[in-house]
Short mmCIF file of C-alpha atoms in Angstrom, two decimals:
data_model
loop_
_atom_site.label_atom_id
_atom_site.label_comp_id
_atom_site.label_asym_id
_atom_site.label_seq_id
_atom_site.Cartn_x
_atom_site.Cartn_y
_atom_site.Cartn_z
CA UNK A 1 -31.33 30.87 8.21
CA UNK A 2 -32.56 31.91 5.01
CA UNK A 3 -33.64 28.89 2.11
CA UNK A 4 -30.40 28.93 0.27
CA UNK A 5 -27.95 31.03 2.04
CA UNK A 6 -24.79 29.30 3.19
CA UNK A 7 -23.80 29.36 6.74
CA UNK A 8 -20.58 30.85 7.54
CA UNK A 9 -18.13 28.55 9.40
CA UNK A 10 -16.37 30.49 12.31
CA UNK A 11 -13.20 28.74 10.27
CA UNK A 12 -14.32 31.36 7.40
CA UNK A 13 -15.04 34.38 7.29
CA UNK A 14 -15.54 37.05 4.01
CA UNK A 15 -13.86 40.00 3.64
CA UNK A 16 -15.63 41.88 0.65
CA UNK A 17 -13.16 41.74 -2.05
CA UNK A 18 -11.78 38.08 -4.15
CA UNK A 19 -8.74 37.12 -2.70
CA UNK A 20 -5.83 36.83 -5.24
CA UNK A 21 -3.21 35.58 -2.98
CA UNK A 22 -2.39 34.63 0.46
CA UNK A 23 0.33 33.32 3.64
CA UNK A 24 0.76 32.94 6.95
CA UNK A 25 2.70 35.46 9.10
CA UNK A 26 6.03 34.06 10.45
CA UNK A 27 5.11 36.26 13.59
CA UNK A 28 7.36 34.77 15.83
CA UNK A 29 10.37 35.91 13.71
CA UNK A 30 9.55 39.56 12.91
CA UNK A 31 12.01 41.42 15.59
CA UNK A 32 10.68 44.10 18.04
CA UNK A 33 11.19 47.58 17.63
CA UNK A 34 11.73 48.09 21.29
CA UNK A 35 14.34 45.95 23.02
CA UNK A 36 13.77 47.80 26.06
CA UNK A 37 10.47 47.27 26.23
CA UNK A 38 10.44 43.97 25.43
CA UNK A 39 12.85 43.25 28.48
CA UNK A 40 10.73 45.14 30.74
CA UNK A 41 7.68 43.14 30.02
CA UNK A 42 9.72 39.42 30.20
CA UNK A 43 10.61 41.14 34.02
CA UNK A 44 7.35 41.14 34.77
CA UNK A 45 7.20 37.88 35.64
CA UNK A 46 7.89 34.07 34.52
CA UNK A 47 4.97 32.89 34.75
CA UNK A 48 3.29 35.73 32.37
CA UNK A 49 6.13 34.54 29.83
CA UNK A 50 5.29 30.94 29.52
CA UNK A 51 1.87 32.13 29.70
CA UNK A 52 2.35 34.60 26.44
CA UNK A 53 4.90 32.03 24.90
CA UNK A 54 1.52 29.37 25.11
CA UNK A 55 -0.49 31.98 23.43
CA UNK A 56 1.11 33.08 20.97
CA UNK A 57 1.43 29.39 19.84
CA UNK A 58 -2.72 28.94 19.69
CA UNK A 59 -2.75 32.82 17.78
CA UNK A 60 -1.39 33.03 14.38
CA UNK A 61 -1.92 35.31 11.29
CA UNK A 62 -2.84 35.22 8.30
CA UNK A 63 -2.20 37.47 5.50
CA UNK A 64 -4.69 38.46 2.40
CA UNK A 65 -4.28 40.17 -1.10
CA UNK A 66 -6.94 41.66 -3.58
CA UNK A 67 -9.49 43.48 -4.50
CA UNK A 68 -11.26 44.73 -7.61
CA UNK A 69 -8.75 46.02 -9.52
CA UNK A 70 -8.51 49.32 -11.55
CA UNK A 71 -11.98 51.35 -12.55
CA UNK A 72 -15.06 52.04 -11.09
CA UNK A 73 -16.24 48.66 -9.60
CA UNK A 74 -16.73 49.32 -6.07
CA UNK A 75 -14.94 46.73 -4.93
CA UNK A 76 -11.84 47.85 -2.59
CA UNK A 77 -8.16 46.76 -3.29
CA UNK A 78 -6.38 45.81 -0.02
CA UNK A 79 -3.66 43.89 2.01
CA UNK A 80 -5.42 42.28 5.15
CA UNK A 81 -4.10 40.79 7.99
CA UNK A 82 -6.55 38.39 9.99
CA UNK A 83 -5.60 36.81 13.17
CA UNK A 84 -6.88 33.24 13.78
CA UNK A 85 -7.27 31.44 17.14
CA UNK A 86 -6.11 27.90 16.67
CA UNK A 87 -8.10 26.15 19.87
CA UNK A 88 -11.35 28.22 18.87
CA UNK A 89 -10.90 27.58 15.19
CA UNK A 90 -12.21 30.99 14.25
CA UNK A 91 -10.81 34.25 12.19
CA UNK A 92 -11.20 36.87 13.87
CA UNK A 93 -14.00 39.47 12.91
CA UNK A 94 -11.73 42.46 12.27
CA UNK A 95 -8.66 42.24 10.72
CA UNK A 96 -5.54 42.96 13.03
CA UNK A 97 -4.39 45.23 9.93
CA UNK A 98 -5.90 46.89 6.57
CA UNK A 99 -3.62 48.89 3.98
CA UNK A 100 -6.16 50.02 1.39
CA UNK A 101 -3.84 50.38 -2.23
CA UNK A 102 -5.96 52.62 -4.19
CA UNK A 103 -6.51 51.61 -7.63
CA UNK A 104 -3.30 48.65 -7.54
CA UNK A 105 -4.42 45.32 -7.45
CA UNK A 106 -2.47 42.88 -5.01
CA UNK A 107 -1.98 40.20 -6.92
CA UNK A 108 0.28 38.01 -5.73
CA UNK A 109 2.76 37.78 -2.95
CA UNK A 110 5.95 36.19 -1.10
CA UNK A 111 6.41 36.63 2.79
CA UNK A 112 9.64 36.50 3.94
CA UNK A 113 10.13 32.98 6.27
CA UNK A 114 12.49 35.01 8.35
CA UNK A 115 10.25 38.02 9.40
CA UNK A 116 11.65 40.93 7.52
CA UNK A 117 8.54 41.76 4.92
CA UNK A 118 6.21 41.05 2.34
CA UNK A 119 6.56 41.57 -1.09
CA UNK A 120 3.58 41.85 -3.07
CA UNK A 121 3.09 42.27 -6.73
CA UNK A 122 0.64 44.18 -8.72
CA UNK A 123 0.15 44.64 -12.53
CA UNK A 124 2.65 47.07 -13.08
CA UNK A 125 4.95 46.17 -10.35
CA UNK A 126 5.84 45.20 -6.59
CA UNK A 127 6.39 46.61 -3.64
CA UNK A 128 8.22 46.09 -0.49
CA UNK A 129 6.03 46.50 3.06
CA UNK A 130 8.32 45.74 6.15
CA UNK A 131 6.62 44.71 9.73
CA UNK A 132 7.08 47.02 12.81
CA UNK A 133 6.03 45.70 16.05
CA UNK A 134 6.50 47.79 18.94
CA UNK A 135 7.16 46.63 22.31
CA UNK A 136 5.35 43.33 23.70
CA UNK A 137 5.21 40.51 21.16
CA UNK A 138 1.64 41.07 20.76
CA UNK A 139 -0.06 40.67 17.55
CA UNK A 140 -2.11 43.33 18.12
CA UNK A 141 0.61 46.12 17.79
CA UNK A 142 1.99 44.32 14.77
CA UNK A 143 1.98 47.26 11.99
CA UNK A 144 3.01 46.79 8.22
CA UNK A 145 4.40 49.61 6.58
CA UNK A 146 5.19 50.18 2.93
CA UNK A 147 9.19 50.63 2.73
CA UNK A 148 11.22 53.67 1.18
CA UNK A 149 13.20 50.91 0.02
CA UNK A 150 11.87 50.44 -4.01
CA UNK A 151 12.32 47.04 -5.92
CA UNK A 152 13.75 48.88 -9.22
CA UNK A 153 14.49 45.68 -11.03
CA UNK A 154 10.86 44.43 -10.35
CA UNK A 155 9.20 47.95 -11.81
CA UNK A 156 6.92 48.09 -14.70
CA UNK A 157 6.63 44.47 -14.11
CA UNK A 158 3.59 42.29 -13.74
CA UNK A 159 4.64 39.28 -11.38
CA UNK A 160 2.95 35.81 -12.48
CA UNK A 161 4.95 34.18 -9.57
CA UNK A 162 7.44 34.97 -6.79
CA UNK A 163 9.20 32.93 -3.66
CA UNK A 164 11.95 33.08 -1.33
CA UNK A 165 13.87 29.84 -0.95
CA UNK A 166 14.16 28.45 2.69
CA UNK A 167 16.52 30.81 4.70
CA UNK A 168 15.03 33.97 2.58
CA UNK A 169 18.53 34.58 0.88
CA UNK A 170 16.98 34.19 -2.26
CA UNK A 171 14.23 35.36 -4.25
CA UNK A 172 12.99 33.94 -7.33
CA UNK A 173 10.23 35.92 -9.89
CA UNK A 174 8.36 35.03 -13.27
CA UNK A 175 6.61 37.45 -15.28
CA UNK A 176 3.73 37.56 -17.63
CA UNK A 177 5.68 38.46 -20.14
CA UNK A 178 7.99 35.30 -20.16
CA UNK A 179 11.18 36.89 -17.68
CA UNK A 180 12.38 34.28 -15.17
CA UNK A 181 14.92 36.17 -12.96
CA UNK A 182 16.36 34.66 -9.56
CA UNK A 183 17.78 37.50 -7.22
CA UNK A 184 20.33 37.26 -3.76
CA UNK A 185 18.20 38.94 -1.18
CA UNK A 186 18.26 41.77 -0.18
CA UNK A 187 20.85 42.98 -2.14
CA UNK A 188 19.09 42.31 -5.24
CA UNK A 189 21.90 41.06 -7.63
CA UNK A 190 21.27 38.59 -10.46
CA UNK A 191 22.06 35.18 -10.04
CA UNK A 192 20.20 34.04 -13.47
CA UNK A 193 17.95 35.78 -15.87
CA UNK A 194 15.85 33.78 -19.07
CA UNK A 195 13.81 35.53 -21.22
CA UNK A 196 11.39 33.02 -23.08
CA UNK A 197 8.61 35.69 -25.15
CA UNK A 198 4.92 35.06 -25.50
CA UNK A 199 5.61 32.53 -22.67
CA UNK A 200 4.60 33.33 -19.02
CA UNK A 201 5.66 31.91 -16.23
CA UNK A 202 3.14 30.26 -13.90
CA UNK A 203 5.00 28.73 -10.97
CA UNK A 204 8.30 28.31 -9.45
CA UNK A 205 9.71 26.43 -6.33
CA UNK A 206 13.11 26.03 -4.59
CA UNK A 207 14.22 22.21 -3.28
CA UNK A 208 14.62 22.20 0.57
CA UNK A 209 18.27 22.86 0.24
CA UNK A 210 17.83 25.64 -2.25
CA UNK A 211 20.49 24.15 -4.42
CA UNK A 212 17.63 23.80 -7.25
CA UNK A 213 14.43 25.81 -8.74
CA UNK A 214 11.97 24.42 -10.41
CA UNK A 215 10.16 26.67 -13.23
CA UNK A 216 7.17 25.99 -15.10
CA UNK A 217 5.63 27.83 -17.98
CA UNK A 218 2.40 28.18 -20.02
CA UNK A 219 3.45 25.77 -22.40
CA UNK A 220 6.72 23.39 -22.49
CA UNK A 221 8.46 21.03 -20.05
CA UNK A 222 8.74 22.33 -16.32
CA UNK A 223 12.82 22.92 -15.88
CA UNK A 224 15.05 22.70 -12.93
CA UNK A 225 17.82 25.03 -12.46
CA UNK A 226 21.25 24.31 -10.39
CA UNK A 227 21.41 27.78 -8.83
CA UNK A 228 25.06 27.23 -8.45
CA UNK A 229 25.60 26.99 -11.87
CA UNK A 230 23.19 28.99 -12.82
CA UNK A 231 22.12 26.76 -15.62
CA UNK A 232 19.53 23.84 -16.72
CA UNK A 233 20.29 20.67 -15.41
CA UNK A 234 16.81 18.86 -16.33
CA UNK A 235 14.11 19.09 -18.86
CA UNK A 236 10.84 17.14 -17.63
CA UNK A 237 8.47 16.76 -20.82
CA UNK A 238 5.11 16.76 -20.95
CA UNK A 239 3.20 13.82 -22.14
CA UNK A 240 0.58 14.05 -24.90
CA UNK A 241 -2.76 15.60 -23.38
CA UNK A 242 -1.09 16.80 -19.98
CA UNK A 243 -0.67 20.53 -19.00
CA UNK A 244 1.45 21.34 -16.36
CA UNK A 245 0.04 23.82 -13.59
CA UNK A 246 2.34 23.61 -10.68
CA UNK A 247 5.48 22.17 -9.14
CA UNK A 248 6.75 21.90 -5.71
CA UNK A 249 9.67 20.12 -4.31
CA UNK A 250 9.54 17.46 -1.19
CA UNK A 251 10.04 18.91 2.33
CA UNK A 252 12.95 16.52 3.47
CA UNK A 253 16.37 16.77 3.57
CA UNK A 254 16.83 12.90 2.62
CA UNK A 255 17.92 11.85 -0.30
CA UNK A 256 14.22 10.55 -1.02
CA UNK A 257 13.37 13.77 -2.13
CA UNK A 258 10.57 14.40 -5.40
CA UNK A 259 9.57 16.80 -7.30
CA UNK A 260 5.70 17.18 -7.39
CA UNK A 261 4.45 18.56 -10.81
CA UNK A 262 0.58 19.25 -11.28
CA UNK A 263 -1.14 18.28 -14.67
CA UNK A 264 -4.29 18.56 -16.08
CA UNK A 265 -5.28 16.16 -18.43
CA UNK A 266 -8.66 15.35 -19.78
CA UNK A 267 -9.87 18.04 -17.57
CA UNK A 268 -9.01 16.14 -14.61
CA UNK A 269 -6.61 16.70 -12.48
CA UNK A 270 -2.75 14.68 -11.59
CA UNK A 271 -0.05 14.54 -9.66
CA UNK A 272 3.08 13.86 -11.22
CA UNK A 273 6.30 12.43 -9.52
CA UNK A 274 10.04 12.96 -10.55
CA UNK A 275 13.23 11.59 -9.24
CA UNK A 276 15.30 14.40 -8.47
CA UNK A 277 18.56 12.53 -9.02
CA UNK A 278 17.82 10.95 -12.14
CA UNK A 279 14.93 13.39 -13.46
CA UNK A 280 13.06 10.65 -14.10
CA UNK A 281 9.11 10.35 -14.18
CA UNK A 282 8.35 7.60 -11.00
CA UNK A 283 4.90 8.06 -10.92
CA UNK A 284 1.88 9.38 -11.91
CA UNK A 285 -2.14 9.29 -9.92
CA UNK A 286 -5.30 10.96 -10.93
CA UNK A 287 -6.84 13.16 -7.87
CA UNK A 288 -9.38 14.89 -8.64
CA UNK A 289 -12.09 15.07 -11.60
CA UNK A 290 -12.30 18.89 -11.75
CA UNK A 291 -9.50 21.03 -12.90
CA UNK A 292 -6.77 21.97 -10.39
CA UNK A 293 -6.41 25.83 -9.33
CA UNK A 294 -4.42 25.61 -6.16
CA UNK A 295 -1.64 23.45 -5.01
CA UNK A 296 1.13 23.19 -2.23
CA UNK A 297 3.21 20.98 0.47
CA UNK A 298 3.26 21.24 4.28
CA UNK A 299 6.50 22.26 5.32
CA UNK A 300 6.98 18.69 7.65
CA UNK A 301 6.73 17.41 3.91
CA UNK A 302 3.75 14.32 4.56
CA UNK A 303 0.86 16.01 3.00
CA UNK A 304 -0.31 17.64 -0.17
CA UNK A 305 -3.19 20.27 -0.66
CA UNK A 306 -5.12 20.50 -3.73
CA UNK A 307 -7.75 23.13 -4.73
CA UNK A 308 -9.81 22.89 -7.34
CA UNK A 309 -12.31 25.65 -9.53
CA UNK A 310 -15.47 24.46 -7.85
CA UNK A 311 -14.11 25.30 -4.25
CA UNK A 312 -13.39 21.54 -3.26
CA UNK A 313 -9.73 21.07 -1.28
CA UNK A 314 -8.37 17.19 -0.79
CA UNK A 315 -5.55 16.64 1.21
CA UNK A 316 -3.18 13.79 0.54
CA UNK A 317 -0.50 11.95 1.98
CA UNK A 318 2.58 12.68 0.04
CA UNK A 319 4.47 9.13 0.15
CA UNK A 320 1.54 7.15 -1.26
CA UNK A 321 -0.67 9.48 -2.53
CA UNK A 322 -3.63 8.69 -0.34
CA UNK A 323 -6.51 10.19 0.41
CA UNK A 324 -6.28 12.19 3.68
CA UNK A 325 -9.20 14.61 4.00
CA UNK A 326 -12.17 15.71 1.63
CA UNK A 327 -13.22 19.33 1.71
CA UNK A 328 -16.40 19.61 -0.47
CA UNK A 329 -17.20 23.09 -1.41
CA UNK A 330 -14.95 24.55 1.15
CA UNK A 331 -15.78 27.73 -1.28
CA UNK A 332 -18.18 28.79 -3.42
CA UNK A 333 -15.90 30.07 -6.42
CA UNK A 334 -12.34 28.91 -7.43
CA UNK A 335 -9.41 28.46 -4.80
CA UNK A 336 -6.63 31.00 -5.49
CA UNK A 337 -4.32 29.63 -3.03
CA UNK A 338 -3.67 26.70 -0.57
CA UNK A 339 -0.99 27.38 1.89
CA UNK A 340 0.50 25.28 5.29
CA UNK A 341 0.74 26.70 8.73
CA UNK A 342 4.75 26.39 8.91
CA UNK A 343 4.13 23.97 12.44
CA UNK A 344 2.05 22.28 9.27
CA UNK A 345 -1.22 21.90 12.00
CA UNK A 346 -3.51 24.34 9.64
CA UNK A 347 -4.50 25.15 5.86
CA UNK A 348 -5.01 28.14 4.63
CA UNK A 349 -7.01 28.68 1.83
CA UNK A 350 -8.37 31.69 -0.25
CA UNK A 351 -11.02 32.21 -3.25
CA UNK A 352 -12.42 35.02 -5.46
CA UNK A 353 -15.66 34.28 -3.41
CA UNK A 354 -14.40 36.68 -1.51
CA UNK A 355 -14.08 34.20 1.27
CA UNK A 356 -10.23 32.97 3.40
CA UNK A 357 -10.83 29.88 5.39
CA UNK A 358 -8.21 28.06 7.68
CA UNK A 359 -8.61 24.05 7.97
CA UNK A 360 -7.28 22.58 11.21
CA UNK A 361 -5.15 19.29 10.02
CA UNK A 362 -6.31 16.44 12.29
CA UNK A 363 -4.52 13.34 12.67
CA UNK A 364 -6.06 10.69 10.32
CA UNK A 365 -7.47 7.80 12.16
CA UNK A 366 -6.97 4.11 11.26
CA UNK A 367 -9.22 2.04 10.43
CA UNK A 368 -9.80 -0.18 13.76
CA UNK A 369 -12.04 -2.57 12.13
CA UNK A 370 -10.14 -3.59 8.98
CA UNK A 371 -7.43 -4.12 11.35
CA UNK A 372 -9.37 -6.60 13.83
CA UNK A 373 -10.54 -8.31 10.47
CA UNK A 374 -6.67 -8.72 9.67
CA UNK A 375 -6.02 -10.32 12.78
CA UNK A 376 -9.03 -12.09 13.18
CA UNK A 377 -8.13 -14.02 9.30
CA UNK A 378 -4.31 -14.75 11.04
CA UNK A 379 -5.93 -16.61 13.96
CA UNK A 380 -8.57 -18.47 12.66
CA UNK A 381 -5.35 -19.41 9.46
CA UNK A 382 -3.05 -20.26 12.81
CA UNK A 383 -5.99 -22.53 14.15
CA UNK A 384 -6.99 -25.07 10.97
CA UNK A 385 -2.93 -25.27 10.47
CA UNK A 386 -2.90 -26.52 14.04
CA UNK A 387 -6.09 -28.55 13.72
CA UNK A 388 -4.82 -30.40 10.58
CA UNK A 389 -1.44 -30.87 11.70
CA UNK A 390 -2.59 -32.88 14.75
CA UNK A 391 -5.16 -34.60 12.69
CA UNK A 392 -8.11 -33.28 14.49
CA UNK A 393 -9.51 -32.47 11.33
CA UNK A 394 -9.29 -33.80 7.91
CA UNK A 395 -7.32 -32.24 4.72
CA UNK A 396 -9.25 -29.22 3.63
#
């Protein structure tokens, strides 16, 4: 290997263009095309069933968006989707698909949790690409296909942020421009529209039971929404020196749950916790000393993923805030997005180094010998109690 050049990890691979945003596939929801098809290949045989059923579990997708942008630059603009092989812990060399988009930018994107689509957003609007997979539930003949169906309320529009809640019935947007508008899906009718000028939004997140959305913007407190109401229910203010820079809700449906809010402060980087009954700030913990670019929850709700500007990734444990995992220069440029598998076994991240990487989650180990040491202190504490109870040995 060359003096200087950084080995590739079969975990990463580079796919010629930074990477604005990024998901994982819900493949095993996206319907077949071909019903009859699909029955004649599950009457092939049981055995091939459990035997396709086992791999489609170890081969999941991943989905990519960027590029260049408008001019001259060279540098493609593209939606790519890579497949990655969970017991090899590899990407796989050539994406499964590649939709070139000229001279739009994909900039970000949501993917629908229940397999219909992905809508992605570029600087002067979004667009609607629906899955089609023909016959066998094979990932190979997965195709995505840009729908006749157009997103008129989201034209001429230049998406900051964008998510479906839960169940995909709803779809929440933010715009650079200050627009926060929260649509039923697919229909596309309003449920709540605030217009806040010179004030874009820069992330947005639905509570597990998609009874609240959280909102925060480039300046001013981060506000949650009752969705029933369709009104503001809680204000959570900043402190002096913090900036908010995301929020995402807990992943249980206890009444435990938190809101997470990322802050930079100092140019170091915190996570924030609120009481979602009381809207009360419960805590606060410094991370990381660099600032924060990418944040988000696994879906079983007991870690947190945080992505900084020089490429590092730390993984927490979302009750206590520990330490998990370090990832030191997991990239070479800033992270532009840190996603969960939705079994929550991998992490998916992206950068404008051009690079996508996917981090297998192991089980964190405890620490054998601190325990021993524990026990070992009990004993020997059990044995002078006895010792000087039974006189054996004099008052210590």
């Amino acid at each position: 290997m060359a003096r200087g050049r950084r080995e590739i990890e079969p975990c990463s691979k580079t796919y010629g263009f930074p990477i604005y945003c990024a998901g994982w596939v819900p493949f095993s929801h996206i319907p077949t095309s071909s019903a009859s098809q699909e029955n004649e290949n599950e009457n092939e045989g049981d055995h091939k069933g459990d035997s396709a059923a086992s791999d489609a579990s170890d081969k999941l997708l991943v989905a990519l968006g960027g590029g260049g942008g408008e001019g001259r630059s060279g540098v493609p603009n593209a939606l790519v989707i890579s497949g990655f092989d969970f017991p090899s812990r590899s990407l796989s060399d050539e994406p499964v698909i590649r939709i070139g988009t000229e001279s739009d930018l994909p900039y970000r994107m949501a993917i629908h949790p229940t397999g219909d689509g992905i809508i992605c957003s570029f600087p002067n609007g979004s667009r609607w690409f629906k899955w089609d997979l023909r016959g066998s539930r094979d990932y190979k003949k997965l195709a995505l296909n840009p729908s006749e169906e157009s997103l008129t309320q989201l034209e001429n529009v230049s998406l900051q942020a964008l998510c479906f809640n839960k169940e995909g019935s709803v779809l929440a947007t933010g715009s650079e421009d200050g627009n926060l508008r929260v649509f039923k899906w697919p229909a596309m009718e309003s449920i709540l529209s605030e217009v806040v000028d010179d004030n874009s939004i820069k992330d947005l997140d639905f509570s597990f039971d998609g009874k609240h959305l959280a909102s925060l913007r480039s300046s001013g407190p981060c506000r949650v929404w009752d969705l029933n109401s369709s009104s503001v229910i809680a204000n959570l203010a900043r402190e002096s020196g913090e900036i908010f820079r995301f929020c995402r809700f807990s992943c249980s449906s206890d009444d435990n749950q938190v809101l997470f809010v990322i802050a930079m402060h100092d140019d170091q980087g915190k996570i924030i916790t609120w009481n979602t009954t009381t809207w009360k700030r419960i805590g606060s913990k410094r991370v990381v000393k660099d600032p924060i670019s990418a944040f988000n929850i696994s879906p079983d709700g007991k870690l947190l993923a945080v992505g900084t500007i020089e490429g590092g990734i730390v993984v927490l444990n979302s009750k206590n805030l520990q330490v998990h995992s370090v990832i030191k220069k997991a990239h070479l440029g800033l992270l532009t997005s840190l996603v969960f598998s939705q079994d929550s076994r991998a992490l998916l991240s992206s950068s404008f180094d051009s690079t996508a990487r996917v981090t297998a989650i192991e089980a964190k180990k405890s620490n054998g010998l601190s325990m021993w040491l524990v026990f070992l202190v009990i004993i020997v504490a059990i044995l002078a109690y006895y010792l000087q109870s039974n006189g054996l040995i004099g008052n210590l």
